[in-house]
Coordinates of C-alpha atoms in Angstrom, one line a residue:
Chain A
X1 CA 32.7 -40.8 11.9
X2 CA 31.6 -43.8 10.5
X3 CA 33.0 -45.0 6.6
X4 CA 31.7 -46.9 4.7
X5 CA 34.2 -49.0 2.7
X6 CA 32.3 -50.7 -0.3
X7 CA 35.9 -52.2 -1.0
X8 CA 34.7 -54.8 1.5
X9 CA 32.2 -56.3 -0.5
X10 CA 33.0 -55.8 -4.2
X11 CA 36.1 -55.2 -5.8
X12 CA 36.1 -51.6 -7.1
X13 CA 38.1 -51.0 -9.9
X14 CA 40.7 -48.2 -9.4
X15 CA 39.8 -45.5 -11.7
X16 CA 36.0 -45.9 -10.4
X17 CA 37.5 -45.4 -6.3
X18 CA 39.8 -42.7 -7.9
X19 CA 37.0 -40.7 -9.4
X20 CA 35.1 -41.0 -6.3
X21 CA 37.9 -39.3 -4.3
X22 CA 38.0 -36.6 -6.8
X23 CA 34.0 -36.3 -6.5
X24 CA 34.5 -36.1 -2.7
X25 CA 37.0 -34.2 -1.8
X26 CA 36.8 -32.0 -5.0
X27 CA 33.4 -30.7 -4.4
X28 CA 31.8 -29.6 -1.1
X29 CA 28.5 -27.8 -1.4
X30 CA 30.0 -24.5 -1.1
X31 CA 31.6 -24.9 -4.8
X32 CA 28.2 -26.7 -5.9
X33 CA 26.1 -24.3 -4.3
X34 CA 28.0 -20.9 -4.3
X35 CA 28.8 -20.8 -7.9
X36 CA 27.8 -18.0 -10.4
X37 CA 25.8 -21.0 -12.4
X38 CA 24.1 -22.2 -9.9
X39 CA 22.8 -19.0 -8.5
X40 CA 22.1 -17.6 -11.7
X41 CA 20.0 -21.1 -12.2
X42 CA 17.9 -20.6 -9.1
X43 CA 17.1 -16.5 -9.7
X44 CA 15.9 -17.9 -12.7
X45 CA 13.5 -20.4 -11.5
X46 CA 12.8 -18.2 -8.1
X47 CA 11.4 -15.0 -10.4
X48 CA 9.3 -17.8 -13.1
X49 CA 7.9 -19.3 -10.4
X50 CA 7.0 -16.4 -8.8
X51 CA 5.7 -15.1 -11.7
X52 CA 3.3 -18.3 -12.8
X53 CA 2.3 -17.8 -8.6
X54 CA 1.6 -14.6 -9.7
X55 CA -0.3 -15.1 -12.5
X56 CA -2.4 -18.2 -11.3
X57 CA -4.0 -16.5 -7.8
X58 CA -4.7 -13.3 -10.5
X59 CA -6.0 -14.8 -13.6
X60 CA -10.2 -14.1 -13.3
X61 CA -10.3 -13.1 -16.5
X62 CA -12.7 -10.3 -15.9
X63 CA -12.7 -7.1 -17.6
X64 CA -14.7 -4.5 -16.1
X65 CA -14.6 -0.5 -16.9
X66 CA -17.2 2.7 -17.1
X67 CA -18.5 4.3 -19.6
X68 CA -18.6 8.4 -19.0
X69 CA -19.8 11.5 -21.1
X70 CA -17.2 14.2 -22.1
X71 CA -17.9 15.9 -18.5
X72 CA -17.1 12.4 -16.8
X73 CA -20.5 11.5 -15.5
X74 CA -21.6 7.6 -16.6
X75 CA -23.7 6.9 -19.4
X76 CA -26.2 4.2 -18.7
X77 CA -28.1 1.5 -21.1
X78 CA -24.8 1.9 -23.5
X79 CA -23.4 -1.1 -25.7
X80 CA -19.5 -2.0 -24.9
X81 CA -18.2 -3.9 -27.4
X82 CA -15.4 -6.2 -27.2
X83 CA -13.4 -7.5 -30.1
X84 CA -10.8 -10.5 -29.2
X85 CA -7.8 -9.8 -31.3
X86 CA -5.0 -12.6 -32.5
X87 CA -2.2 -12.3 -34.1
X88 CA -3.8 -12.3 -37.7
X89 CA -7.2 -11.4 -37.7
X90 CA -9.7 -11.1 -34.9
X91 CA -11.3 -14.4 -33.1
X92 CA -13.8 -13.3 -30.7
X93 CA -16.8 -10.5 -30.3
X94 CA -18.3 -9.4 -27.2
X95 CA -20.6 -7.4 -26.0
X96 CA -22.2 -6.1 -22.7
X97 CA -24.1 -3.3 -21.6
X98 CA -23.4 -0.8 -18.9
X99 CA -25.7 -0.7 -15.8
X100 CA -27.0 2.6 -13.9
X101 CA -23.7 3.9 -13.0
X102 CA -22.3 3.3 -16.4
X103 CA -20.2 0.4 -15.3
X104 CA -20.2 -2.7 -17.6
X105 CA -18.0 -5.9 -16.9
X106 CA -16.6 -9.4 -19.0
X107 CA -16.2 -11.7 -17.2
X108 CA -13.8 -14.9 -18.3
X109 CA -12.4 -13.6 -21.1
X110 CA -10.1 -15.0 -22.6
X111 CA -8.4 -12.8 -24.6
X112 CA -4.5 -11.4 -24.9
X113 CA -5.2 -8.5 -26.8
X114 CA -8.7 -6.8 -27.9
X115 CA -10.0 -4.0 -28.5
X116 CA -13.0 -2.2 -26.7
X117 CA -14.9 1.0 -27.3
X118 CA -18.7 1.9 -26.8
X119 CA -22.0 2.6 -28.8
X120 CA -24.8 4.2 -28.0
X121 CA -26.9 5.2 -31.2
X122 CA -24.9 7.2 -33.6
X123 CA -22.2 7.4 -31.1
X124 CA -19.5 5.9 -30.7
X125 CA -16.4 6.0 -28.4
X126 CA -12.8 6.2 -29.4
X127 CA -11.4 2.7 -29.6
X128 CA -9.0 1.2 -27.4
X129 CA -6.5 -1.4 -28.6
X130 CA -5.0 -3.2 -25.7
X131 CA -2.7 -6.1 -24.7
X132 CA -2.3 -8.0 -21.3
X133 CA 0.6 -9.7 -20.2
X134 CA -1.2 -12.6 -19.5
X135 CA -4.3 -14.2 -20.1
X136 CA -6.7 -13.9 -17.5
X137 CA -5.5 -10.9 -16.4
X138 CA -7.8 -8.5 -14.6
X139 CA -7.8 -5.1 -16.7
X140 CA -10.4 -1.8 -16.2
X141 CA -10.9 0.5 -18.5
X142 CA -12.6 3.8 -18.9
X143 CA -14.4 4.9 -22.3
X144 CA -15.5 7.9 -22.9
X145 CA -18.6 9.1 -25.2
X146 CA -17.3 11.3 -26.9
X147 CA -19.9 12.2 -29.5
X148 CA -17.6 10.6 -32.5
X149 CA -19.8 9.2 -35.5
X150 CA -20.0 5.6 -35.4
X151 CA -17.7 4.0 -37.8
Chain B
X1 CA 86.7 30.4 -16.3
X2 CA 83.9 32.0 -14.3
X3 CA 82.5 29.7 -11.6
X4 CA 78.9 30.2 -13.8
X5 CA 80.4 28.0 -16.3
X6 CA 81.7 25.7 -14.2
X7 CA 79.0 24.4 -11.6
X8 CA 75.3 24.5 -13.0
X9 CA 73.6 27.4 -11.9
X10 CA 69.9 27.0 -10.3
X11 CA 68.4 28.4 -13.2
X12 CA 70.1 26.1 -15.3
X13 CA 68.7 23.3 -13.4
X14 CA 65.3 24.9 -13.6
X15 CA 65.7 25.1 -17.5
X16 CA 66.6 21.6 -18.0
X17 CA 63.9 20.5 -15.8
X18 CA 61.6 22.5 -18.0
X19 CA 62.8 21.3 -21.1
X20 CA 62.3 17.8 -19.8
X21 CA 58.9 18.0 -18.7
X22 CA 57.9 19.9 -22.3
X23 CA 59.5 17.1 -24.0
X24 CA 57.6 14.3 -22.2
X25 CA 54.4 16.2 -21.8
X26 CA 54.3 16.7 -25.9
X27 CA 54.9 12.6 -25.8
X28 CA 51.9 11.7 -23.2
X29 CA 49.9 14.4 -25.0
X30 CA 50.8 12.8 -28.5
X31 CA 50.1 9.2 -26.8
X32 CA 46.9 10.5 -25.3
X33 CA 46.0 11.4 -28.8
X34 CA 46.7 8.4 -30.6
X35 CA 44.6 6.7 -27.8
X36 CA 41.7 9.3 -28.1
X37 CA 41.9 7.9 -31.9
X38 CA 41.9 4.1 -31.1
X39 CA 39.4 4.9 -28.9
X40 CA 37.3 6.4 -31.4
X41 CA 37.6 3.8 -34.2
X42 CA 37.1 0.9 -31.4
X43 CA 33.9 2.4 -30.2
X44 CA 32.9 3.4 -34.0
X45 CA 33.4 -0.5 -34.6
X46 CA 31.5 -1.6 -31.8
X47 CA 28.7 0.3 -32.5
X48 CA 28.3 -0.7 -36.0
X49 CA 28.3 -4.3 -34.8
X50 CA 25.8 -3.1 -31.8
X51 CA 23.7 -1.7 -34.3
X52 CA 21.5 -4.7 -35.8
X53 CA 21.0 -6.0 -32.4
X54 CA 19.8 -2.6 -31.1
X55 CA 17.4 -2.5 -34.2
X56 CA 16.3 -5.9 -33.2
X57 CA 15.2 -4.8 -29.6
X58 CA 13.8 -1.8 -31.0
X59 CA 11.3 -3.5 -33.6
X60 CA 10.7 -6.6 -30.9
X61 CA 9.8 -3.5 -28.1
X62 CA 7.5 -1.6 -30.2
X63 CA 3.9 -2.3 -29.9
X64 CA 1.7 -1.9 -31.9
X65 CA 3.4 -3.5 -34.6
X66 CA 1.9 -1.1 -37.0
X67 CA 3.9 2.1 -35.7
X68 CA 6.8 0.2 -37.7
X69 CA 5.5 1.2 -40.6
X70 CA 4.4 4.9 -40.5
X71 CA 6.1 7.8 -39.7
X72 CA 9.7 8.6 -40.1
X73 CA 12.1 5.5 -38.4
X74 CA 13.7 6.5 -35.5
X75 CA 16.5 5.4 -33.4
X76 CA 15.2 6.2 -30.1
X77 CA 12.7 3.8 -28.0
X78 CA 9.2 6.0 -27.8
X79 CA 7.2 3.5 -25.4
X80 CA 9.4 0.2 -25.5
X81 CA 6.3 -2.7 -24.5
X82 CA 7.1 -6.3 -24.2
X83 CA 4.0 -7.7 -25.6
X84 CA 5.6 -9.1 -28.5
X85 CA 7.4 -11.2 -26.4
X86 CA 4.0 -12.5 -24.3
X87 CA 2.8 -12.9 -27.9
X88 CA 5.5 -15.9 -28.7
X89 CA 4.9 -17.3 -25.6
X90 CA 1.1 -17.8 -26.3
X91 CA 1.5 -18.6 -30.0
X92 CA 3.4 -21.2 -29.7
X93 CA 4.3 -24.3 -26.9
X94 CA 7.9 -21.8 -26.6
X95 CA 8.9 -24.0 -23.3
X96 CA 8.5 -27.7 -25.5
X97 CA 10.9 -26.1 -27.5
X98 CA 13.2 -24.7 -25.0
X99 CA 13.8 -27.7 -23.0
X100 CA 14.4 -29.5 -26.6
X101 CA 17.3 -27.1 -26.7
X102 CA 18.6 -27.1 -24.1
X103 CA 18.4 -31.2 -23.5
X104 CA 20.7 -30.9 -27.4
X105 CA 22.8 -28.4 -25.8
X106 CA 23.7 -30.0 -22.8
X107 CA 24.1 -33.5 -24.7
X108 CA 26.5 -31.6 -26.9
X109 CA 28.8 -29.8 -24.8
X110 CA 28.6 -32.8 -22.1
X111 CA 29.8 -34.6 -24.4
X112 CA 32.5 -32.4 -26.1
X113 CA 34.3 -31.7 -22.8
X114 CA 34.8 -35.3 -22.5
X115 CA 35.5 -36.8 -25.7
X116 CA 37.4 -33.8 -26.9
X117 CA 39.5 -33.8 -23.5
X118 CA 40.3 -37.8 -24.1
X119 CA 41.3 -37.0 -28.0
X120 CA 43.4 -33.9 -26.6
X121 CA 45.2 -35.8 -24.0
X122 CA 45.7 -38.5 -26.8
X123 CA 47.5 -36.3 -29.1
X124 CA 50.0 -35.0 -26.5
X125 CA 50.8 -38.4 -26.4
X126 CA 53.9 -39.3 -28.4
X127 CA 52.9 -42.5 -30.3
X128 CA 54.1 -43.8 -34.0
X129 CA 51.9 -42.6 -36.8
X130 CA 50.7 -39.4 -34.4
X131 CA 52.1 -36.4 -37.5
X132 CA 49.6 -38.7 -39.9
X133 CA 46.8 -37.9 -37.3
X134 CA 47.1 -34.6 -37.3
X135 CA 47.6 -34.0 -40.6
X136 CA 44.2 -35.6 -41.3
X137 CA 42.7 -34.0 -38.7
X138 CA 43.7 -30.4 -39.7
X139 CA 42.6 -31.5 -43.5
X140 CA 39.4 -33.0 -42.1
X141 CA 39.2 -29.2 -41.0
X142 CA 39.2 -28.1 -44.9
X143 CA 36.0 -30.1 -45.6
X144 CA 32.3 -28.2 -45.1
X145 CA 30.3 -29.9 -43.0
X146 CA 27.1 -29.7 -45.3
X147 CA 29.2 -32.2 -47.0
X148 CA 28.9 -35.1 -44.0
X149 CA 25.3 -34.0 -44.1
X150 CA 24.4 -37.5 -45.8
X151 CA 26.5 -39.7 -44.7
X152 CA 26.0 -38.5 -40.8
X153 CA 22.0 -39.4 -41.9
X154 CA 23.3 -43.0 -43.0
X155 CA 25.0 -43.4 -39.8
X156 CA 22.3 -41.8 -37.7
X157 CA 19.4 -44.2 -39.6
X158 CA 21.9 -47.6 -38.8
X159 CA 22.1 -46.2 -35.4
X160 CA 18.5 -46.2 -35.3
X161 CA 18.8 -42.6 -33.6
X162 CA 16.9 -40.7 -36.2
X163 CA 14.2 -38.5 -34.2
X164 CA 15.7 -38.4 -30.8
X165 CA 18.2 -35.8 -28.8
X166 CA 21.1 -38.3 -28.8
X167 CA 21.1 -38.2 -32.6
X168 CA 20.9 -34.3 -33.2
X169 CA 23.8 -34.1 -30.5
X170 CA 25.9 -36.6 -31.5
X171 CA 27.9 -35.3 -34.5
X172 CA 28.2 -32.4 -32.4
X173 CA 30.1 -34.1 -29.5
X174 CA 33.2 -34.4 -30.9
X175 CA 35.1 -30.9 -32.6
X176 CA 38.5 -30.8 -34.0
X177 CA 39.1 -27.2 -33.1
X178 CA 37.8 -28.2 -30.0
X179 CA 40.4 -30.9 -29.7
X180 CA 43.1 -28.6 -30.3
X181 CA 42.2 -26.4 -27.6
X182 CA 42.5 -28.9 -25.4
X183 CA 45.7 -30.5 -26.7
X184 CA 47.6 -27.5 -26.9
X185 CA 46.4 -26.8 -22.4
X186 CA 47.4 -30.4 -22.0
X187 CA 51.0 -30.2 -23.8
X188 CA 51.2 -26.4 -21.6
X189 CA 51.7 -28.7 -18.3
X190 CA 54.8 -30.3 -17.7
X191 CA 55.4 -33.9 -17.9
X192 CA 57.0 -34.3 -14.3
X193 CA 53.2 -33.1 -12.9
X194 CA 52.1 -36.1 -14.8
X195 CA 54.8 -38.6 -14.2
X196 CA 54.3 -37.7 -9.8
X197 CA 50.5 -38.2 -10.9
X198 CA 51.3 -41.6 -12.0
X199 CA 54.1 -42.3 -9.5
X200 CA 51.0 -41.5 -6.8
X201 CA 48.9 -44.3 -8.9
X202 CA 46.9 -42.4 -10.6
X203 CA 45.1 -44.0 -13.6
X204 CA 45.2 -42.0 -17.0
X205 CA 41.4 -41.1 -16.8
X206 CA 42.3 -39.3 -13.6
X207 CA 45.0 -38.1 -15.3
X208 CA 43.0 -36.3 -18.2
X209 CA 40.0 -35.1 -15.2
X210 CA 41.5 -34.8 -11.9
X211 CA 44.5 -33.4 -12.9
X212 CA 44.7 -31.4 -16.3
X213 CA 41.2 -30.3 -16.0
X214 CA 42.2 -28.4 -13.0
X215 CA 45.0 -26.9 -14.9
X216 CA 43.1 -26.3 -18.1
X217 CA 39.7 -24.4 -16.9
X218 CA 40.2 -22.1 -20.0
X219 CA 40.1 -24.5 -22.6
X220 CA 37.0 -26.2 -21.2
X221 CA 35.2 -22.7 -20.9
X222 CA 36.3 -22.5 -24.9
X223 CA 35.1 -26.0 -25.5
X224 CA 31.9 -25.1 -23.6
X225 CA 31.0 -21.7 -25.3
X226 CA 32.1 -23.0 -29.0
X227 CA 30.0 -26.3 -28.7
X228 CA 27.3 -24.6 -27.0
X229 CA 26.6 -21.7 -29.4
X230 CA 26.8 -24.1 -32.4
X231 CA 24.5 -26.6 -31.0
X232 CA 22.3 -23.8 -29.8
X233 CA 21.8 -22.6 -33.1
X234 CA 21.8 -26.1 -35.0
X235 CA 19.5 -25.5 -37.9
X236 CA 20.8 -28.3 -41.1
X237 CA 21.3 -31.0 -39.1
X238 CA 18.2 -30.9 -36.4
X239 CA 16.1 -30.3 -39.1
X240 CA 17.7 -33.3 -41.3
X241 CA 17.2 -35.6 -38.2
X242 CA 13.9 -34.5 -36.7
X243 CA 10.8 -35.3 -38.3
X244 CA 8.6 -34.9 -35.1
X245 CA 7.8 -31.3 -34.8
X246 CA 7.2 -31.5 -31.1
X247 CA 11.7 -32.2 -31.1
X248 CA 12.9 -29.3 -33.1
X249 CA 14.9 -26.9 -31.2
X250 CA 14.7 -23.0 -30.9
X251 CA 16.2 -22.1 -34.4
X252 CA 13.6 -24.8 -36.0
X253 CA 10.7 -22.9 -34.1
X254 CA 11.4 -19.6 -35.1
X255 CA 12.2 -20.5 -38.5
X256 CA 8.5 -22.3 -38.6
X257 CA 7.2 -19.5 -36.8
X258 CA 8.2 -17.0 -39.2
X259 CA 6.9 -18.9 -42.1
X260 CA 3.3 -19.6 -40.0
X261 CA 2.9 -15.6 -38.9
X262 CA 4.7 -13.7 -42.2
X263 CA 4.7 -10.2 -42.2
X264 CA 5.0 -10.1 -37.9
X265 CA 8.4 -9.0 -38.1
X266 CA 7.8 -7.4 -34.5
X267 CA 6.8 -10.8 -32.8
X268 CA 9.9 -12.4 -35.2
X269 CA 12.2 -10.3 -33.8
X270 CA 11.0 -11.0 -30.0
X271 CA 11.4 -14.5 -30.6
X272 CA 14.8 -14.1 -31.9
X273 CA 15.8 -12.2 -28.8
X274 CA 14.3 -15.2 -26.6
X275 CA 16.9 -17.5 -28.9
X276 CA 19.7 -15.5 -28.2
X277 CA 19.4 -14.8 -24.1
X278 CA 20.8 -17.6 -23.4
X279 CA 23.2 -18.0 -25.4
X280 CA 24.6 -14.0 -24.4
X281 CA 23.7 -15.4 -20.4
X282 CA 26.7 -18.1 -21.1
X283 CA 28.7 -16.4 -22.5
X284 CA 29.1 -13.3 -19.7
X285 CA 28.8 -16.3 -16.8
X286 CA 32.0 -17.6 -18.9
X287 CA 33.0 -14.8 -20.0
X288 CA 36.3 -14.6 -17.7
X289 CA 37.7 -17.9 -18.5
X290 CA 37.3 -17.3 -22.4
X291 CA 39.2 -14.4 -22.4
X292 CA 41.6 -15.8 -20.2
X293 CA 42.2 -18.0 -22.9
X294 CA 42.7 -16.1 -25.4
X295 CA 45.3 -14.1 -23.5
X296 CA 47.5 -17.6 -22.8
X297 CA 47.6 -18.1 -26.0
X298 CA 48.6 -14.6 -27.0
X299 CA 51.2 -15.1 -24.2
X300 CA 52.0 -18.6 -25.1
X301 CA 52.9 -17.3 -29.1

């Protein structure tokens, strides 16, 4: 095996060639490697970057749900309001209407935590209040007409 | 005399035996007792030092925040949730101020081991006018440290290292308990290791790091866990130093946080638990070696 002796060149001063010793014959990548830090170190990055993988190739944004009677068959032509909630007051208001089988979707929302219920007339589905663990991520819901007064 | 009197009987034997084992089973039962009380009080303790940290996960778990406020308080988790904790990481730039940490942190105890090593392995020295040293030193321990606050910002400002990392960890890189630690490992190894170090040509650097360090894994896993939970949770002096908001470390943040977001106690309280983790993560990775010692010093006393 071939050494290479930097003593040949420059004049090293001892403490320098003595720490360098140390480093090599001290550490060997088992003890670098193999240690409780450094796997503790890598779980962590291995599960956030799985997570931010995670969360990029799933982050459409879309919200989509149905809106059903109390005996679970859709309502059509009904308004589903969505109400973007932050962590004071609310910042955003939606709305969409369902289609022929009572489906109704948001696409790119943005939101983190909002609540959603649906209107038709003088009625008015309970509301939901819920949070993602992301933004962007793809939620559905179902609301259901319940025949509650509108608020 | 009757040969009964004489030589013990089987049933003498049997009675003695008896006796005996009554005698030392009302001592274990007594000791077991004693330790069924210890027990009791230790656990007792523990818990009512566990409690405000529970209480913390508790609120930071519960969503919505509102449920805090109504109905009777309970001690039992009814649907922990950890949006409070995806909250913080959206409300604020959580990572800027992470790494800002942990680049203080590391600064800090980097810096600690190795300057608190040197002035350890100094003091086992024996040199004229060492008593006088550490007679200041241990007085220098009697004086607060809000009271270097000013003169620390004089230094820092002719050191031109106001608003950067290298000035928040500098004043922490060097500790006197700290030092201690290390000179009282140092002064545990004998001097013939040390003289056969230096009979082998070692210089006095490799001295100090290739051959106490070695020895003295216990007081550098003190040094570590000290320096790193005080720089860790650094509030006077970063926010003395730092002017630039984007800088301030982990307790800075949450402090501004909770002024920003008053009344959020729930999403507080997450972010407090974010501040801690890592600090409780070190500790249990260095957890053996910090107990260790502790017990060679109980040994060494």
């Amino acid at each position: 095996m071939v050494r290479i002796n930097p003593n040949k060149w420059i004049r090293i001063p001892p403490t320098i060639r003595q720490f360098w010793i140390l480093a090599r014959d001290g550490l060997s990548w088992q003890t670098v490697l193999l240690n409780r830090f450094t796997i503790t170190l890598v779980l962590i990055v291995v599960i956030t970057a799985g997570a931010q993988a995670y969360i990029t190739t799933h982050d459409s944004g879309t919200i989509t749900g149905q809106v059903v009677d109390e005996s679970g068959d859709p309502v059509t032509n009904v308004t589903v309001v969505l109400v973007e909630m932050g962590l004071k007051n609310q910042v955003n208001r939606q709305t969409q209407t369902t289609d022929s089988t009572g489906h109704f979707s948001f696409p790119d929302t943005n939101a983190l935590e909002f609540r959603i219920y649906a209107q038709n007339g003088e009625l008015q589905s309970d509301v939901q209040r819920i949070h993602l663990y992301y933004r962007g991520q793809p939620y559905q819901v179902t609301l259901v007409l319940n025949g509650s007064e509108r608020n | 005399m009757s040969e009964r009197n004489e030589f013990a009987t089987s049933d003498d034997v049997r009675r003695t035996i008896e006796r005996v084992y009554t005698v030392l089973s009302n001592v274990l039962t007594y000791n077991r007792l004693v330790q069924g009380v210890y027990f009791l009080i230790a656990l007792s303790v523990t818990l009512l030092f566990f409690f405000p940290f529970y209480w913390l996960l508790k609120i930071a778990l519960t969503w919505p925040t509102q449920t805090i406020y109504g109905g009777t308080p309970s001690l039992a988790f009814p649907d922990p949730q950890l949006f409070n904790f995806v909250r913080v990481f959206y409300t604020i730039d959580f990572l800027q101020f992470f790494l800002n940490s942990v680049i203080i942190t590391v600064l800090a105890v980097g810096g600690t081991v190795i300057i608190n090593s040197l002035a350890g392995y100094a003091l086992r020295l024996d040199f004229y006018g060492k008593r006088a040293i550490m007679l200041f030193l241990v007085g220098a321990l009697f004086v607060p440290t809000f009271v270097a606050i000013l003169p620390l910002y004089l230094l820092s400002l002719k050191l031109g290292l106001l608003n950067t990392y290298l000035g928040v960890a500098l004043p922490m890189m060097a500790g006197i308990v700290g030092t201690f630690i290390f000179k009282n490992s140092f002064e545990a190894v004998p001097d013939s290791t040390l003289e056969s170090a230096r009979l082998d040509g070692a210089s006095e650097l490799y001295i100090v790091f290739g051959v106490l360090w070695p020895l003295s894994k216990p007081a550098i896993a003190t040094n570590v866990i000290l320096t790193f939970i005080s720089a860790w949770n650094a509030y006077l002096w970063p926010l003395v130093i730092l002017t630039d908001r984007e800088m301030y470390p982990l307790p800075l943040a949450l402090a501004t946080f909770t002024n920003r977001f008053q009344g959020n106690f729930a999403v507080a309280y997450a972010f407090a638990i974010l501040v801690l983790v890592p600090a409780i993560l070190v500790f249990i990775l260095l957890q053996r070696q910090f107990i260790g010692s502790f017990v060679y010093s109980t040994l060494k006393q």
